[in-house]
Short mmCIF file of C-alpha atoms in Angstrom, two decimals:
data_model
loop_
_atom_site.label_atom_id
_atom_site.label_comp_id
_atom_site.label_asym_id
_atom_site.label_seq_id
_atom_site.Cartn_x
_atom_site.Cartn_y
_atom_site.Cartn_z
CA UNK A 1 102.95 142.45 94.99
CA UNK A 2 106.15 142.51 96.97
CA UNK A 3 107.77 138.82 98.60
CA UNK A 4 107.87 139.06 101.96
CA UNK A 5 110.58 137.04 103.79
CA UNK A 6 110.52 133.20 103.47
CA UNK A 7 111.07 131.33 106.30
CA UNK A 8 113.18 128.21 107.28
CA UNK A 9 112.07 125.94 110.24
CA UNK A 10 114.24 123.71 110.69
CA UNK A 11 115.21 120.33 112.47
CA UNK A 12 117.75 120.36 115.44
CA UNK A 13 118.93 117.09 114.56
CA UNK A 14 119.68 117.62 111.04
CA UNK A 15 120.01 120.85 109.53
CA UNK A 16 120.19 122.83 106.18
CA UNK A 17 121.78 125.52 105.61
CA UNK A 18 118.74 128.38 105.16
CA UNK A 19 120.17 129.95 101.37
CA UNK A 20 119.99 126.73 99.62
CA UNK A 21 117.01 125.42 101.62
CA UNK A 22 115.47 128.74 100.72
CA UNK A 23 116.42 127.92 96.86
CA UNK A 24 115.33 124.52 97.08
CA UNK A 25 111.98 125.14 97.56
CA UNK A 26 111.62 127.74 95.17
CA UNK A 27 112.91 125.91 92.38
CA UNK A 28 110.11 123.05 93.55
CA UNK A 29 107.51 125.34 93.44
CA UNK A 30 108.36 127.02 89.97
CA UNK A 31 108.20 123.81 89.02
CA UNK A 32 105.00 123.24 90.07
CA UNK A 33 102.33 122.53 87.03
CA UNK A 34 99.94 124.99 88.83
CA UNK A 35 102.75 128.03 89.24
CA UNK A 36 103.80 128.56 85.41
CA UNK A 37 100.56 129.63 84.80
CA UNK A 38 100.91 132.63 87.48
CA UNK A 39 101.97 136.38 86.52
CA UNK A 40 105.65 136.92 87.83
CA UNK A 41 103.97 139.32 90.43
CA UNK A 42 101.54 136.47 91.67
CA UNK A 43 103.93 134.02 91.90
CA UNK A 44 106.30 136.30 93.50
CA UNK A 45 103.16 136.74 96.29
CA UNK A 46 103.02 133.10 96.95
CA UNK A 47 106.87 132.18 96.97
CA UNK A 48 106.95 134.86 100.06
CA UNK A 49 103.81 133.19 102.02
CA UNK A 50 105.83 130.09 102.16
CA UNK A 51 108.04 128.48 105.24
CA UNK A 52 109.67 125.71 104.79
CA UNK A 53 109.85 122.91 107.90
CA UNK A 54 113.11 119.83 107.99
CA UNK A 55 111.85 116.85 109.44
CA UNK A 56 114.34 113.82 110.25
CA UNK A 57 113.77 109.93 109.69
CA UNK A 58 110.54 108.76 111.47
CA UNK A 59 109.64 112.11 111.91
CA UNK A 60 105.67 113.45 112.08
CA UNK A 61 104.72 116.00 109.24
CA UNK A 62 101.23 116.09 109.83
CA UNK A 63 99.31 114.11 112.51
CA UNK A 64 95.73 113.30 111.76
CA UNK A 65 93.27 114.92 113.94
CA UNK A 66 94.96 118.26 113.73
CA UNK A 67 93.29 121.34 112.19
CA UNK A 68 94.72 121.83 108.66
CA UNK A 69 95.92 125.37 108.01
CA UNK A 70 98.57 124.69 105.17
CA UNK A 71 98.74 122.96 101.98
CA UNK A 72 102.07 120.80 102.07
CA UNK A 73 104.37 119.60 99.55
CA UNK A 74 107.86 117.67 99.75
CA UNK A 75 111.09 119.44 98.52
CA UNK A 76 112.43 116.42 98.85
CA UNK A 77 112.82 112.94 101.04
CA UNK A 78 110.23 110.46 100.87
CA UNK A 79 106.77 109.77 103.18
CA UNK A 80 103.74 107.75 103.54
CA UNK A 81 100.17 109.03 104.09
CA UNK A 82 98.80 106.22 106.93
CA UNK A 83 95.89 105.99 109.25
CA UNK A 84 95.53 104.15 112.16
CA UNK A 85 92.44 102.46 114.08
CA UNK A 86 92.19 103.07 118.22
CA UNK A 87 93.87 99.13 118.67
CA UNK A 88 97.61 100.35 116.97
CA UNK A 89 96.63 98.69 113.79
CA UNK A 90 98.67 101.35 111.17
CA UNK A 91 97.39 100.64 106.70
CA UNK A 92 99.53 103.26 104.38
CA UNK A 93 97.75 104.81 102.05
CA UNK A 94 99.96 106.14 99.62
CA UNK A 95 104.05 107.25 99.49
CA UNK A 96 104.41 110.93 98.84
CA UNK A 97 107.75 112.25 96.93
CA UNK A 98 109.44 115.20 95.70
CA UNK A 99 107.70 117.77 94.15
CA UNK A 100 104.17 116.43 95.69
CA UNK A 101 101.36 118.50 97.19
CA UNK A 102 98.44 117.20 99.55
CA UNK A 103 96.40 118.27 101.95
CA UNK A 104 93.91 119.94 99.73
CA UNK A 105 91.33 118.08 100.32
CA UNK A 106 90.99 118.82 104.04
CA UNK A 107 91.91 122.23 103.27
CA UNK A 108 88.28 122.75 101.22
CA UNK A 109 86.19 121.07 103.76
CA UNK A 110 87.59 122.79 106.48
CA UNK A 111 88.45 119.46 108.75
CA UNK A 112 90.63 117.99 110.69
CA UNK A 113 93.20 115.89 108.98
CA UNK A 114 92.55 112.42 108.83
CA UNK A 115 95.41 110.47 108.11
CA UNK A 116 98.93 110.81 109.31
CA UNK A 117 102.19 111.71 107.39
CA UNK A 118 105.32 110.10 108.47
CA UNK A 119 109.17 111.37 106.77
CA UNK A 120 110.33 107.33 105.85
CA UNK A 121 113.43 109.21 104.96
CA UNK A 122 115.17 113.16 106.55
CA UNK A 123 112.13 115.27 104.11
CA UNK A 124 111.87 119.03 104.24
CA UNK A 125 108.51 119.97 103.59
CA UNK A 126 106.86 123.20 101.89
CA UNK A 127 103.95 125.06 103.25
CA UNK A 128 101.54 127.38 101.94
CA UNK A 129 99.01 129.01 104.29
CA UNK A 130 95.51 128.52 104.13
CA UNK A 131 94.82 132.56 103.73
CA UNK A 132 97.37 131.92 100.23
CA UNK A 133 95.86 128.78 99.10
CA UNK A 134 92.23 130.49 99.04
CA UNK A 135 93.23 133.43 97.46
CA UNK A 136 94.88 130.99 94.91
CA UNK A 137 91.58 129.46 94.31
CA UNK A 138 89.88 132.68 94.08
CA UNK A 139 91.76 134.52 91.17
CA UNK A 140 93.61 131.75 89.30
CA UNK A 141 91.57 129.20 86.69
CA UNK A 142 94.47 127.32 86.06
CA UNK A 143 94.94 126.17 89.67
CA UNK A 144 91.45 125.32 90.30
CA UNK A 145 92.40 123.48 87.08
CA UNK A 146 95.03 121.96 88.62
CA UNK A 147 93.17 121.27 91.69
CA UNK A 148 90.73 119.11 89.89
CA UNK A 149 92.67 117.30 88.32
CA UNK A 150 94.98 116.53 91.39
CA UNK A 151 92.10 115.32 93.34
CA UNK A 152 90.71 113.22 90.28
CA UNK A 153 94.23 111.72 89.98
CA UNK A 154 93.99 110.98 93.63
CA UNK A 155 90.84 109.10 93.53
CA UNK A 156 91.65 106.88 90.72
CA UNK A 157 95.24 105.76 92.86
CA UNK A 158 93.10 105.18 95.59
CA UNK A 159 90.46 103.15 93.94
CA UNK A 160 93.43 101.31 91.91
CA UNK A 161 94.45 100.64 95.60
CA UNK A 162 91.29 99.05 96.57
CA UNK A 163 90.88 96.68 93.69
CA UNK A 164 94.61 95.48 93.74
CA UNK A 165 94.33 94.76 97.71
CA UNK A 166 90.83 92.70 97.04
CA UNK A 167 91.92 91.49 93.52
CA UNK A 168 95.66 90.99 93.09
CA UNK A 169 98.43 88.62 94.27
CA UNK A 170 101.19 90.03 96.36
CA UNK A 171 103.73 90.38 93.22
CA UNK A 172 101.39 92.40 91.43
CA UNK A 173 99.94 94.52 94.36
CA UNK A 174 103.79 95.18 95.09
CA UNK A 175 104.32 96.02 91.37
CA UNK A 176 101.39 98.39 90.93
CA UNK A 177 102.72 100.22 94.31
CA UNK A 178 105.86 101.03 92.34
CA UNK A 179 103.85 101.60 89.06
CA UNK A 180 101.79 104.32 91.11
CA UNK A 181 104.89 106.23 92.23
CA UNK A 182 105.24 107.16 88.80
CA UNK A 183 101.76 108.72 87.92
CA UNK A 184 102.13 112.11 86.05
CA UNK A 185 99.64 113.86 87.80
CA UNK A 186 100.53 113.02 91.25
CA UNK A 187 104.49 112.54 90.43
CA UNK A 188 105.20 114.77 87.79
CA UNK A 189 109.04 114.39 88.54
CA UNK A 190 109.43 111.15 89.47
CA UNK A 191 113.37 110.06 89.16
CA UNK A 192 113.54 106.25 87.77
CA UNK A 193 116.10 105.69 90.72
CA UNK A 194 114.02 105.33 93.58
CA UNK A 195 115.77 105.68 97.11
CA UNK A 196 113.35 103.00 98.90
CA UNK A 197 114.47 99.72 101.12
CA UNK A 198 112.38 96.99 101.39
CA UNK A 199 110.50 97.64 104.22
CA UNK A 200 109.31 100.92 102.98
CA UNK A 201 108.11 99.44 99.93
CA UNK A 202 106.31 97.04 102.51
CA UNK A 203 105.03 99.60 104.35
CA UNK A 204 103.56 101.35 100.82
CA UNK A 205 102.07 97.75 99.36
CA UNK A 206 101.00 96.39 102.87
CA UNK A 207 102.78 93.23 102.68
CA UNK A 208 106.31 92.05 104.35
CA UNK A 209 109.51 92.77 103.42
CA UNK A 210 110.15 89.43 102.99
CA UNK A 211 107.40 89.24 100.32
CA UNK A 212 108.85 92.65 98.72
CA UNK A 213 112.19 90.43 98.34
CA UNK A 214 110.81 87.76 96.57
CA UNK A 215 108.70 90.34 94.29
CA UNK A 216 111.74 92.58 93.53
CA UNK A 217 114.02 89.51 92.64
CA UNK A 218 111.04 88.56 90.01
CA UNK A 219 110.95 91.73 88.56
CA UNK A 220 114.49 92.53 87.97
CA UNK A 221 114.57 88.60 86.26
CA UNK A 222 111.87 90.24 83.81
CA UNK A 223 113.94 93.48 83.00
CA UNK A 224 111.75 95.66 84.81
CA UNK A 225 113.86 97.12 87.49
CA UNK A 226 117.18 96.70 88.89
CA UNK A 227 118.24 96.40 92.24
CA UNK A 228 120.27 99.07 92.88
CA UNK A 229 122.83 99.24 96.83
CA UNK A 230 120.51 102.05 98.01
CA UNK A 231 117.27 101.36 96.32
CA UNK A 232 115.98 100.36 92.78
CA UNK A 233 116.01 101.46 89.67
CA UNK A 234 112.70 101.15 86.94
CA UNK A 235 113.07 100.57 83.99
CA UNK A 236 109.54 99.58 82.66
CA UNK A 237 107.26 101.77 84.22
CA UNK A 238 104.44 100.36 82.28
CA UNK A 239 105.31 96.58 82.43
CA UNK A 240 104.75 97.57 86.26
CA UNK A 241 101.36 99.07 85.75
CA UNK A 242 100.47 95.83 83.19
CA UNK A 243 101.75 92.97 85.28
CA UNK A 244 98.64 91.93 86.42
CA UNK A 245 97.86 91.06 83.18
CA UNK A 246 101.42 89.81 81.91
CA UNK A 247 100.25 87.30 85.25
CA UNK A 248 96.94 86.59 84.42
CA UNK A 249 98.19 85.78 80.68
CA UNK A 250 100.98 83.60 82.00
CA UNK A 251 98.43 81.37 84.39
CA UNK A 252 95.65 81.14 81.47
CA UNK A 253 98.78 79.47 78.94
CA UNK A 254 99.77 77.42 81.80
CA UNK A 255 95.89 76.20 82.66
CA UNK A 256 95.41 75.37 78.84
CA UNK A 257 98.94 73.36 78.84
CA UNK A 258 97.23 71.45 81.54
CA UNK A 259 94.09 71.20 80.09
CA UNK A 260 95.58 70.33 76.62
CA UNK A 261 97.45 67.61 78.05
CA UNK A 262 94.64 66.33 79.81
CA UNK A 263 92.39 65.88 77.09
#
């Protein structure tokens, strides 16, 4: 199969130039877990199916309610997956980063889309056409593969999500928020300098930015990030993902100091 042309759509306010654009986003998509499984010839089919869309700050990638006729990923920027009730009220579901795709899910069921995307930083934004998605599905093993295990990944964040909003304090809901940015499956390139403020990391953990302070200052005392001029740096991953417990722990020695001292 020949490529066709690939196409650049971009934003008035803040454009790329379309030859490295046009690279970008095939270098993201070779990277893709799901592409080096592909004949040359395949991939070669797919990479010319593509367009590519430039959104700025605050932008809308995909509104919810829409009909869903591509499978997105980011080439780079940063965004959050929201939904919003009739009243305004706006809860984030998730941050999406380079090199992540979604939208799969309506995609299968053949819905409208049901939360919204919003760039939290200038994002261009990869698209691959229903029609190229299915026909994906319908000769490749590996990305059905890959499918599966995306959307198993996906359920486990999002029921990680639900306990730590019913379960956990605000340090350690705001540390597992980080932690979850780093998931292979859904972030398989995830750089350990993370260009977030404050309030997006509010935004991601539903809690203030004023809270986010006060959690970021405690984790940086405990080595496990550093505050960085335009964003943060992680440096324990995993003491991010465990400090529920490194909490818990810390409140059941300080309970039996009490305790001991009581007796």
């Amino acid at each position: 199969m020949t490529r066709e042309l690939l196409q650049v759509i971009p934003d008035p306010h803040d454009p790329v130039g379309e030859p490295a654009a046009l690279q970008a986003m095939e270098e993201m998509v070779r990277r893709s877990r799901w592409a080096s499984a592909l004949s040359h010839a395949d991939l070669e089919h797919v990479l010319g199916s593509m367009q590519e869309r430039q959104f700025a700050r605050g932008g809308c990638i995909a509104r919810a309610g829409e009909l869903v006729e591509h499978w997105m990923a980011l080439i780079d920027g940063f965004a959050k997956m929201s939904v919003a009730s009739e009243d305004g009220r706006v809860s984030t579901l998730t941050g999406v980063s380079a090199g992540v795709w979604f939208g799969e899910g309506s995609l299968f069921k053949h819905e409208a889309r049901r939360y919204d995307v919003f760039a939290l930083r200038p994002a261009r934004v990869a698209l691959m056409p229903r029609r190229t998605f299915e026909w994906l599905r319908g000769t490749s093993v590996p990305f059905n593969h890959y499918l599966q295990d995306l959307l198993n990944a996906r359920l486990s964040l999002f029921i990680g999500a639900l306990e730590h909003e019913r379960l956990l304090d605000t340090d350690a809901r705001v540390a597992n928020c980080l932690a979850s940015l780093f998931n292979p499956e859904l972030y398989p390139h995830a750089p350990r300098f993370l260009e977030v403020g404050q309030i997006e990391i509010g935004l991601l953990a539903n809690v203030s930015r004023q809270r986010v302070n006060v959690a970021l200052q405690r984790f940086q005392a405990l080595g496990l990030i550093r505050l960085e001029k335009r964003g943060l740096t992680v440096l324990d991953p995993a003491g991010l993902r465990g400090y529920r417990a490194t909490c818990n722990c810390a409140l059941a020695e300080e309970g039996g100091r009490h305790g001991s001292g009581a007796a």
